[in-house]
Coordinates of C-alpha atoms in Angstrom, one line a residue:
N913 CA -155.3 -22.7 175.5
W914 CA -157.5 -23.7 178.4
A915 CA -160.1 -25.4 176.1
F916 CA -160.1 -27.4 172.9
R917 CA -162.5 -29.5 170.9
L918 CA -162.0 -33.3 170.8
A919 CA -163.7 -35.5 168.1
L920 CA -164.2 -39.3 168.4
I921 CA -164.9 -41.1 165.2
Q922 CA -167.1 -44.1 165.8
L923 CA -166.3 -45.7 162.4
H924 CA -168.3 -48.6 160.8
V925 CA -165.4 -51.0 160.0
S926 CA -165.9 -53.3 157.0
A927 CA -163.7 -56.1 155.5
A928 CA -162.4 -53.7 152.8
K929 CA -159.3 -52.0 154.1
S930 CA -159.3 -49.3 151.4
D931 CA -162.9 -48.4 152.1
N932 CA -162.1 -48.1 155.8
L933 CA -159.2 -45.8 155.2
Q934 CA -161.1 -43.6 152.8
R935 CA -164.1 -43.3 155.1
A936 CA -161.9 -42.7 158.2
C937 CA -160.0 -39.9 156.4
G938 CA -163.3 -38.3 155.2
L939 CA -164.7 -38.2 158.7
V940 CA -161.4 -36.8 160.0
R941 CA -161.7 -33.9 157.5
E942 CA -165.4 -33.4 158.6
A943 CA -164.3 -33.3 162.3
S944 CA -161.6 -30.8 161.5
A945 CA -164.0 -28.6 159.6
K946 CA -166.2 -28.5 162.7
G947 CA -163.3 -27.2 164.8
A948 CA -161.8 -30.3 166.3
K949 CA -158.1 -30.0 167.3
L950 CA -157.7 -33.6 168.4
V951 CA -159.4 -36.3 166.4
A952 CA -159.4 -40.0 167.4
L953 CA -160.2 -43.2 165.5
P954 CA -161.3 -46.5 167.0
E955 CA -159.4 -49.7 167.8
C956 CA -158.7 -51.8 164.7
F957 CA -160.1 -49.1 162.4
N958 CA -158.7 -50.5 159.1
S959 CA -159.6 -54.2 159.6
P960 CA -162.2 -56.4 161.2
Y961 CA -161.4 -57.2 164.8
G962 CA -160.4 -60.9 165.3
T963 CA -157.4 -63.1 165.7
Q964 CA -158.2 -64.6 162.3
Y965 CA -157.8 -61.2 160.6
F966 CA -154.7 -59.7 162.3
K967 CA -152.1 -61.4 160.1
E968 CA -153.9 -60.7 156.8
Y969 CA -154.4 -57.0 157.5
A970 CA -151.1 -56.3 159.3
E971 CA -148.8 -53.6 158.0
K972 CA -145.4 -52.2 158.8
I973 CA -145.2 -48.8 160.3
P974 CA -144.8 -46.6 158.3
G975 CA -147.1 -48.3 155.8
E976 CA -150.2 -47.7 153.7
S977 CA -152.6 -46.9 156.6
T978 CA -150.2 -44.8 158.7
Q979 CA -149.1 -42.9 155.6
K980 CA -152.8 -41.9 155.0
L981 CA -153.1 -40.8 158.6
S982 CA -150.0 -38.7 158.4
E983 CA -151.2 -37.0 155.3
V984 CA -154.7 -36.2 156.6
A985 CA -153.3 -34.9 159.9
K986 CA -151.0 -32.5 158.0
E987 CA -153.8 -31.5 155.5
C988 CA -156.2 -30.6 158.4
S989 CA -153.4 -29.4 160.8
I990 CA -154.7 -31.5 163.7
Y991 CA -153.5 -34.0 166.2
L992 CA -154.7 -37.4 164.9
I993 CA -154.9 -40.4 167.2
G994 CA -155.0 -43.2 164.7
G995 CA -157.1 -45.7 166.6
S996 CA -155.1 -48.9 166.2
I997 CA -154.1 -51.2 163.4
P998 CA -152.5 -54.7 163.3
E999 CA -148.8 -54.0 163.0
E1000 CA -146.1 -56.4 161.7
D1001 CA -142.6 -56.0 162.9
G1002 CA -139.8 -58.5 162.9
G1003 CA -142.1 -61.4 162.4
K1004 CA -144.3 -60.4 165.3
L1005 CA -147.8 -58.8 165.3
Y1006 CA -148.9 -56.0 167.6
N1007 CA -152.1 -54.0 168.1
T1008 CA -150.7 -50.5 167.6
C1009 CA -151.9 -46.9 167.9
T1010 CA -150.1 -44.2 166.0
V1011 CA -150.4 -40.5 166.7
F1012 CA -149.6 -37.8 164.1
G1013 CA -149.1 -34.1 164.7
P1014 CA -150.3 -31.1 162.6
D1015 CA -147.1 -31.3 160.5
G1016 CA -147.8 -35.0 159.7
A1017 CA -144.9 -36.2 162.0
L1018 CA -145.3 -39.4 164.0
L1019 CA -145.5 -38.3 167.7
A1020 CA -146.2 -41.6 169.4
K1021 CA -146.6 -45.3 168.8
H1022 CA -148.4 -47.3 171.4
R1023 CA -148.4 -51.1 171.2
K1024 CA -151.2 -52.6 173.3
V1025 CA -149.6 -53.6 176.6
H1026 CA -152.3 -55.9 178.1
L1027 CA -153.5 -58.5 175.7
F1028 CA -157.2 -59.4 175.7
D1029 CA -157.3 -63.0 176.9
I1030 CA -160.6 -63.7 178.6
N1031 CA -163.1 -66.5 179.0
V1032 CA -166.6 -65.8 180.3
P1033 CA -168.3 -69.2 180.0
G1034 CA -171.4 -69.2 177.8
K1035 CA -170.8 -65.5 176.8
I1036 CA -167.4 -64.8 175.2
Q1037 CA -164.0 -66.3 174.8
F1038 CA -161.1 -64.4 173.1
K1039 CA -157.4 -64.8 173.1
E1040 CA -155.4 -62.0 171.5
S1041 CA -152.1 -63.7 172.5
E1042 CA -152.8 -66.5 170.0
T1043 CA -151.5 -64.0 167.3
L1044 CA -150.4 -60.8 169.0
S1045 CA -147.4 -59.8 171.1
P1046 CA -147.7 -57.2 173.8
G1047 CA -146.0 -53.8 173.8
N1048 CA -143.7 -52.9 176.6
S1049 CA -144.0 -49.2 177.1
F1050 CA -146.1 -46.2 178.1
S1051 CA -146.9 -43.8 175.4
M1052 CA -147.5 -40.0 175.9
F1053 CA -147.4 -37.0 173.6
D1054 CA -147.6 -33.3 174.1
T1055 CA -150.0 -30.8 172.5
P1056 CA -150.3 -27.1 173.0
Y1057 CA -153.3 -27.9 175.2
C1058 CA -152.2 -30.7 177.5
K1059 CA -150.2 -33.9 177.6
V1060 CA -152.1 -37.0 176.5
G1061 CA -151.6 -40.6 177.6
L1062 CA -152.5 -43.6 175.4
G1063 CA -154.0 -47.1 176.0
I1064 CA -155.8 -49.5 173.9
C1065 CA -159.0 -51.2 175.0
Y1066 CA -158.0 -53.9 177.6
D1067 CA -155.3 -51.5 178.9
M1068 CA -158.1 -49.5 180.4
R1069 CA -158.8 -52.2 183.0
F1070 CA -155.4 -51.6 184.6
A1071 CA -155.6 -48.7 187.0
E1072 CA -151.9 -48.5 187.5
M1073 CA -151.2 -47.5 183.9
A1074 CA -153.7 -44.6 184.2
Q1075 CA -152.2 -43.6 187.5
I1076 CA -148.7 -43.4 186.0
Y1077 CA -150.0 -41.3 183.1
G1078 CA -151.5 -38.9 185.7
Q1079 CA -148.2 -38.8 187.6
K1080 CA -146.4 -37.9 184.4
G1081 CA -148.7 -34.9 183.8
C1082 CA -151.3 -36.3 181.4
Q1083 CA -154.6 -34.5 181.7
L1084 CA -156.4 -36.5 179.0
L1085 CA -156.3 -40.3 178.4
I1086 CA -157.5 -41.7 175.1
Y1087 CA -158.3 -45.4 174.8
P1088 CA -159.3 -46.6 171.3
G1089 CA -161.2 -49.8 172.2
A1090 CA -163.7 -52.4 171.1
F1091 CA -165.5 -53.8 174.1
N1092 CA -168.1 -56.5 173.3
M1093 CA -171.8 -57.2 174.0
T1094 CA -170.9 -58.9 177.3
T1095 CA -168.2 -56.6 178.8
G1096 CA -169.5 -53.4 177.2
P1097 CA -172.8 -53.0 179.1
A1098 CA -171.1 -54.2 182.3
H1099 CA -167.8 -52.3 182.4
W1100 CA -167.2 -49.9 179.5
E1101 CA -168.5 -46.7 181.2
L1102 CA -167.7 -47.8 184.7
L1103 CA -164.0 -48.2 183.9
Q1104 CA -163.8 -44.8 182.2
R1105 CA -165.4 -43.1 185.1
G1106 CA -163.1 -44.9 187.5
R1107 CA -160.0 -43.9 185.7
A1108 CA -161.2 -40.3 185.4
V1109 CA -162.2 -39.7 189.0
D1110 CA -159.2 -41.6 190.5
N1111 CA -156.8 -39.5 188.6
Q1112 CA -158.8 -36.3 188.2
L1113 CA -158.4 -36.2 184.4
Y1114 CA -160.4 -36.5 181.2
V1115 CA -160.9 -40.0 179.7
A1116 CA -162.0 -40.6 176.1
T1117 CA -162.8 -44.0 174.5
V1118 CA -163.3 -44.6 170.8
S1119 CA -165.1 -47.7 169.7
P1120 CA -166.0 -49.0 166.2
A1121 CA -169.7 -48.8 165.4
R1122 CA -171.6 -51.9 166.2
D1123 CA -172.0 -54.4 163.4
E1124 CA -174.4 -57.2 164.4
K1125 CA -173.1 -59.3 161.4
A1126 CA -169.5 -59.2 162.4
S1127 CA -167.7 -62.2 164.0
Y1128 CA -166.9 -59.9 166.9
V1129 CA -169.7 -57.4 167.8
A1130 CA -168.4 -54.2 169.3
W1131 CA -170.4 -52.4 171.9
G1132 CA -170.0 -48.9 170.4
H1133 CA -170.8 -46.0 172.8
S1134 CA -167.6 -44.0 172.4
T1135 CA -167.5 -41.7 175.5
V1136 CA -165.9 -38.8 177.1
V1137 CA -165.7 -38.5 180.9
N1138 CA -164.6 -35.4 182.8
P1139 CA -162.4 -35.3 186.0
W1140 CA -165.5 -35.2 188.2
G1141 CA -166.5 -38.6 186.8
E1142 CA -169.4 -37.3 184.7
V1143 CA -170.1 -38.6 181.2
I1144 CA -170.1 -35.4 179.1
A1145 CA -170.5 -37.0 175.7
K1146 CA -171.6 -40.4 174.5
A1147 CA -172.4 -42.1 171.2
G1148 CA -175.0 -44.7 170.5
A1149 CA -174.2 -47.9 168.6
E1150 CA -174.2 -46.6 165.0
E1151 CA -171.5 -44.8 163.0
T1152 CA -171.2 -41.2 164.2
V1153 CA -168.7 -38.5 165.3
V1154 CA -168.8 -37.4 169.0
Y1155 CA -167.7 -33.8 169.7
T1156 CA -166.9 -32.4 173.1
D1157 CA -165.0 -29.4 174.5
I1158 CA -162.2 -30.4 176.9
D1159 CA -162.0 -27.7 179.6
L1160 CA -158.7 -27.7 181.4
K1161 CA -159.8 -24.9 183.8
K1162 CA -162.5 -27.3 185.1
L1163 CA -159.8 -29.9 185.6
A1164 CA -157.6 -27.4 187.6
E1165 CA -160.6 -26.4 189.7
I1166 CA -161.5 -30.0 190.6
R1167 CA -157.9 -30.7 191.6
Q1168 CA -157.9 -27.7 193.8
Q1169 CA -161.3 -28.5 195.5
I1170 CA -160.4 -32.1 196.2
P1171 CA -156.6 -32.2 196.3
I1172 CA -156.1 -36.0 196.4
L1173 CA -153.0 -35.9 194.1
S1174 CA -151.1 -33.9 196.8
Q1175 CA -152.6 -35.9 199.6
K1176 CA -151.3 -39.4 198.6
R1177 CA -149.4 -41.1 201.3
C1178 CA -146.2 -41.9 199.4
D1179 CA -144.7 -43.1 202.7
L1180 CA -147.3 -46.0 202.8
Y1181 CA -147.7 -47.0 199.1
G1182 CA -146.7 -46.2 195.6
V1183 CA -147.2 -47.1 191.9
E1184 CA -144.0 -46.8 189.8
M1185 CA -143.1 -46.8 186.2
K1186 CA -140.4 -49.5 185.6
K1187 CA -139.5 -48.7 182.1

């Protein structure tokens, strides 16, 4: 199992949750029919992205959206990374990614660790912490191909998180994310390439399609970067499915050629997982 096909579903997200779920599941089936073994959805795939929407669209897990994801993962016998949804638990709201295996079982649940609170004067201001609470854990899951680490959007800016996933044996990091028209062109690809080359692993990002009429306009451009830092697949702005073959032999070769992971000076510095 040195290679497998990954599909990223750059979904056009509307205000109608049932439509979003139906179209997402339809595209998952299409990706599976084209040989994808891992399929990923975008951040906030079942609802518009915005602090004003999170409470209205929030669900328990398990709930309606995750039930559908579980069913379609089992039907297609794939690993399904369910983008993220607003989750309600104990009176708090989280931005949460669920992962389901080929038997429909829940394999991982990642609550966004770093909340998106930014202010770029004249460009964009956003404060997830007005409504959301942060998650407090790393999230990894095993597949027959490789171990996968999860982050959501803003989590990608934190190099330490990716480094720990690498230390724990992850060879692919998947970040469902919705960068915007300010941060997207500036940092979206740069961050992915940085995380990939620093840790010599594959990085995939899954964005919603761009909707110019939405209150928050996503950048799109779902991307896959290889461990050499090369962009090997990239979407435009519209709804589409991006396919790429993840080649773990190439990853092993790169790590052999430039063995930075065994050359780290752990006597001088370190990044550690605290919980």
